[in-house]
Amino acid sequence: MRRTLYCGELREHHAGQKVVLEGWVNRRRNLGGLIFIDLRDREGLAQVVVNPEASCFSEADRVRAEWVIRVEGSVRLRPADQVNTKLATGAVEVIAERIEVLAEAKTPPFPIDAGWRGEDDPHVGEEVRLRNRVVDLRRRRLHHNLRLRHKVIAAIYRFLDARGFISVETPYLTRSTPEGARDFLVPSRLEPGHFYALPQSPQLFKQMLMVAGYDRYFQIARCFRDEDLRADRQPDFTQLDMEMSFVTQEDIIALNEELAAFILRETLGQEPTLPFPRLTYAEVMNRYGSDKPDLRFGLELQDVTEAFKGGEFRAFAGAEVVKALVVPGLLSRREIEELETTAKSKGAAGLAWARFENGALSGGIARYIPPHLPEQLGLTQGQTLLLVAGPWRKTVEGLGAVRLELGRRLGLIKPGFKFLWVVDFPLLEWDEEASRWTYMHHPFTSPNLEDLHLLDTDPGRVRAYAYDFVLNGSEIGGGSIRIHRRDLQERMFTLLGISPEEAQQKFGFLLEALSYGAPPHGGIAWGLDRFVAHLAGEESIREVIAFPKNKEGKETLTGAPAPVDEAQLAAVGLAVRSKV
RNA sequence: GCUCCGGUGGUGUAGUUGGUUAACAUACCCGCCUGUCACGUGGGAGAUCGCGGGUUCAAGUCCCGUCCGGAGCGCCA
């Protein structure tokens, strides 16, 4: 007899039926003469009862947690006083007639049963979890996360298909492109000494699909970047990649926020309000000190540059900007010191402060604060004023980091999903190390045509048609309108210090494509792992990836990366140098 | 590459100013138990406290080094 239904699907209307269940023993309770088995499959738990007179009683007595068994029996309603209201199947139980052990199991290294009966799983260290990932993946939390991820992807396909997008696959073995992140290299056997690179994104392929007239493309694409890992970064990660022809920035933004709303509706039953806020880069940096601000709380930065200009406090008098944060509450010296460390980590020179208590400012730099300032900032009794002064970017980012830390510490972050778009990014930023301009997004991003006249005279002020999609303080997507004219693309390469020869060698195929009549086009890529992690309420994308890598980039199940045979190296013309 | 935090039975934790046999919960094994649902109950086994060195009469505890893991900085077009 084969399985008739999932354990978790058992309901009252099955009462009286013969069923066959197959699954894992979540828990076994032996009352002496009577045995209960909570049988588990991906849909949930069902209670199996084994009576002492049943022929399978001795088999049931032998069974242990995580054994895989098949149970044949009949469903019956439980007496009213024995209904388990915590389980969806709690009104019924299966009286076992036959039990067959399909596989015995070692005792699991950590408990996995609690989540399945609706409780919190006890905390287990991530190292232990990743080392035993198969066991870990049995827990309900990960079942839920991976199914949510699937639902998100399924919703993406439904939505984009209905809007005329087609999914096209692009190569994983491709060419190394200069700059950007470090490439993962794959040696060529047919041409020893030559290498493929794994794509950092399908960027150039999708642009060429636009030139080829496909008009609307998308792909759930794996991307590879050989950089250090973080809670929200893996060396191989998944993008929702998208590109459209004959569109404006606003078209892309509007379509993508509809997509986001559709996904939330389909997966979580939520209805976010559209449109999402669109804030300029300058505005979010000045108000939140971040290009990916968390809008779930206020605590905005305020500009007080003028109040200190030319004043007696030398450190502030000549500063490019002075920014202030009004903190609800009196912070201790120790707390301020910790926050100063946070500010300094972003390059701020320091963190000045004063407390407003007993009707006056005291402590820190209280005596240097202009008399009118507290009123201007709305500073009231029992609050702390924090200040950073210096070059614009380090100042706002320093205080922005403090804002974020305070949001967490003071519990200001409200639950929910706060989306926004950040627009009007600068096209270029100054690279101190290389002493030249470099792109902020990527070298194919179109300048805002209104700023084109500044390109040679004042490149730093040129805005880009680039936009980031931000959710709860996390960059979940980014895109741009691309350059579709060969002459402008060549001009950009020159500005970025890429010689015509180098451009031809590395991007010749793109320039060539652009010279065959390219439509105006643009697109976006979402960090799918991050997006799903937010929807699942997880801090780390490792919780929404079945087999993630740890902080050191190791895949803990298989032990990758690992050495390979000398013969394998020889076949691709490589030899490993002894460690330097 | 750098900074910070952590490492104690299988798992999760406690362990005070250094002081007897390293504690607790849970899991595990055995006994008893017919309506449990984290069953109950009695018993048992299980840890050279990540590793190495140092200080000390005495180190889980203090110091140095090292390994492993996590958070962040740099990096991430």
CSV table of C-alpha atoms (C1' of nucleotides) in Angstrom, one decimal, chain A residues 27 29-31 33 36 47 52 64 76 78 82 84 86 93 109 117 123 125 127 180 201 225 227-228 230 233 439 441-442 542 550-552, chain B residues 1-3 6 10-13 26-40 67-77:
chain,number,residue,atom,x,y,z
A,27,ARG,CA,8.0,12.3,18.8
A,29,ARG,CA,5.2,8.8,23.8
A,30,ASN,CA,5.1,5.4,25.4
A,31,LEU,CA,2.5,5.3,28.2
A,33,GLY,CA,0.3,0.0,27.5
A,36,PHE,CA,1.5,7.6,20.6
A,47,GLN,CA,-1.0,11.5,15.9
A,52,PRO,CA,-1.4,-2.9,23.1
A,64,ARG,CA,12.7,6.2,17.8
A,76,ARG,CA,-11.2,8.5,13.9
A,78,ARG,CA,-10.8,12.2,19.0
A,82,GLN,CA,-8.7,15.0,23.7
A,84,ASN,CA,-5.3,19.1,20.4
A,86,LYS,CA,-2.5,23.5,18.6
A,93,GLU,CA,-6.0,10.4,15.1
A,109,PRO,CA,22.5,16.1,17.0
A,117,ARG,CA,4.1,21.4,16.8
A,123,HIS,CA,18.5,27.9,19.8
A,125,GLY,CA,24.7,27.3,17.1
A,127,GLU,CA,28.2,26.0,13.1
A,180,GLY,CA,33.7,45.5,-10.4
A,201,SER,CA,25.6,39.5,-13.3
A,225,ARG,CA,31.4,37.5,-6.8
A,227,GLU,CA,34.4,39.0,-2.2
A,228,ASP,CA,34.2,38.5,1.6
A,230,ARG,CA,28.4,39.0,5.2
A,233,ARG,CA,26.2,38.4,1.1
A,439,TYR,CA,31.4,54.8,-12.0
A,441,HIS,CA,26.7,51.9,-10.6
A,442,HIS,CA,28.4,50.4,-13.6
A,542,ARG,CA,21.7,31.8,4.9
A,550,ASN,CA,29.7,30.0,6.0
A,551,LYS,CA,31.5,33.2,6.8
A,552,GLU,CA,34.8,31.8,5.4
B,1,G,C1',44.0,42.5,5.8
B,2,C,C1',41.7,44.8,10.4
B,3,U,C1',38.3,45.4,14.9
B,6,G,C1',32.1,33.8,21.4
B,10,G,C1',25.1,15.1,21.8
B,11,U,C1',22.5,20.1,22.1
B,12,G,C1',21.6,24.7,24.9
B,13,U,C1',23.4,27.2,29.1
B,26,U,C1',17.1,18.7,27.4
B,27,A,C1',18.4,14.6,24.4
B,28,C,C1',20.3,9.4,25.0
B,29,C,C1',20.0,4.1,27.6
B,30,C,C1',17.2,0.9,31.2
B,31,G,C1',12.8,-0.1,34.6
B,32,C,C1',7.5,1.2,35.8
B,33,C,C1',3.1,3.3,33.7
B,34,U,C1',-3.6,2.5,28.9
B,35,G,C1',-5.3,8.8,26.7
B,36,U,C1',-0.8,11.3,26.0
B,37,C,C1',0.3,15.4,22.9
B,38,A,C1',7.3,18.9,25.4
B,39,C,C1',3.3,12.4,28.8
B,40,G,C1',4.7,11.2,33.9
B,67,C,C1',42.7,27.3,15.7
B,68,C,C1',37.4,27.5,14.8
B,69,G,C1',32.7,30.2,14.4
B,70,G,C1',29.8,34.8,14.2
B,71,A,C1',29.0,40.5,13.6
B,72,G,C1',31.2,44.5,11.3
B,73,C,C1',35.2,47.6,8.6
B,74,G,C1',38.0,47.4,4.1
B,75,C,C1',36.0,45.0,-0.2
B,76,C,C1',31.2,44.1,-2.7
B,77,A,C1',30.7,47.6,-11.3
